[in-house]
Amino acid sequence: MFETLDMAPPDSILGLSEAFHKDPRPHKINLSVGVFIDDHGRTPILASVKEAERRLLESEHSKGYLPMAGLPEYDRQVRRLLLDGDTDRPAVAVQTPGGTGALRVAADFLQGKFPAARVWCSHPTWANHPNIFASAGLTVQRYDYCDAAHRQLDLDALLKSLEQAAPGDVICLHACCHNPTGIDPDEDQWRQIAELLSRRRLLPLVDFAYQGFGDGLLEDTLGLRELLKTCDELLVCSSFSKNFGLYSERVGALTLVAREPHALASALSHVKTSVRTNYSNPPRHGAAIVATILGDEDLHHVWQRELAGMRDRIHDMRRLFIERMRARGVPHDFSFMLQHRGMFSLSGLTHLQVDELRSQHALYIVGSGRINVAGMTHDNMDRLCDAIAAVFK
Ligand code: LMR
């Protein structure tokens, strides 16, 4: 049977990483996959994580299964991080393997219980969003997001396209640090989006993969808070890959928010079915690290400082990149990237330029022109700027 198969196309992000690792050129630079590196080019294990692991190693005494919804303490801490003390709101955080796991569990839940719901994704969005929803059997639509040059949010177009959604449809939103554009709505724009969702009876599904990478842990819940004010029900898919640097541990959560406890309990029971049929129950280690850090005041502070350090480094790299490109006299102004938040920016580089950067200069960027700013360092900056300047000649 396998002999009848053609090769599947490589994944537009992780496929590039595979190609990067096989590339023998010593001067290669990877600005494709969204992974943070420090100025030495390493993806570090945070000190708060190391300390939490040390404590866990001492205190852990069983490798028994976790409940389908995961660790109860993790549920408590994730809700605290998202809802900032709004304990009255009926909510539960289900531990999942990564943010992708949360999205897939959410997608299976929606497809099983609300098969007519269409899922609306921003155009552009994270390349894996439409794939996850479609492979769960849901119909995917897209809504307008930014202007043609990817410089700013086009709120009118966004609202206009969401008016086309039918009551009961699901709207996938990026809580902050929009992937791939780096463009987030401001407070007033979030208010208008939330008002439309509530008025049209649309269900927000908020992808929260970069909490703390925008302006701060609490600041980055700006959009979520607006949605919580007006929408009765929400799904939030968190990833702790980036903000805890726990990429390989696969730590995420699907948080359900409802209007009243009975509805929450019903929804949770169906989400657990979706967990059971996917992977039965989640892996413990990464979530135990996160719960340990968030549940300990000192570790929480250490982690917040480390997170601020990552955020500041990315911002510094944005500034340096823009400055160095300007110094090269390239006929393309990159200064708009300074307004962007998080790891990514849609740079405006074309497919042709991206191909040339990879083949001629060993510089890896996603085909859409999305640049992972967190992959830039003081050491690789001049080389990458020279390469980009060369493809403009
Ligand atoms: C990205 O967009 O690069 C990250 O979210 C990693 C991934 O899985 O694609």
Coordinates of N, CA and C in Angstrom, one line a residue, residues 21 51 103 119 165 196 210 345:
H21 N 18.8 21.8 9.2 CA 19.7 20.9 9.9 C 20.5 20.1 9.0
E51 N 15.4 24.9 38.4 CA 15.1 24.8 39.8 C 13.9 24.0 40.1
L103 N -5.2 22.9 20.4 CA -6.0 23.3 19.2 C -6.7 22.0 18.7
V119 N -14.9 27.4 11.1 CA -13.8 28.0 11.9 C -13.2 29.1 11.0
A165 N -19.8 35.7 9.1 CA -19.9 34.4 9.8 C -21.3 34.2 10.3
L196 N -18.6 42.7 18.2 CA -19.1 42.0 17.0 C -19.3 40.5 17.3
Y210 N 2.1 33.1 23.0 CA 3.2 34.0 23.3 C 3.0 34.9 24.4
S345 N 7.7 38.9 12.3 CA 7.3 40.1 11.5 C 7.2 39.5 10.1

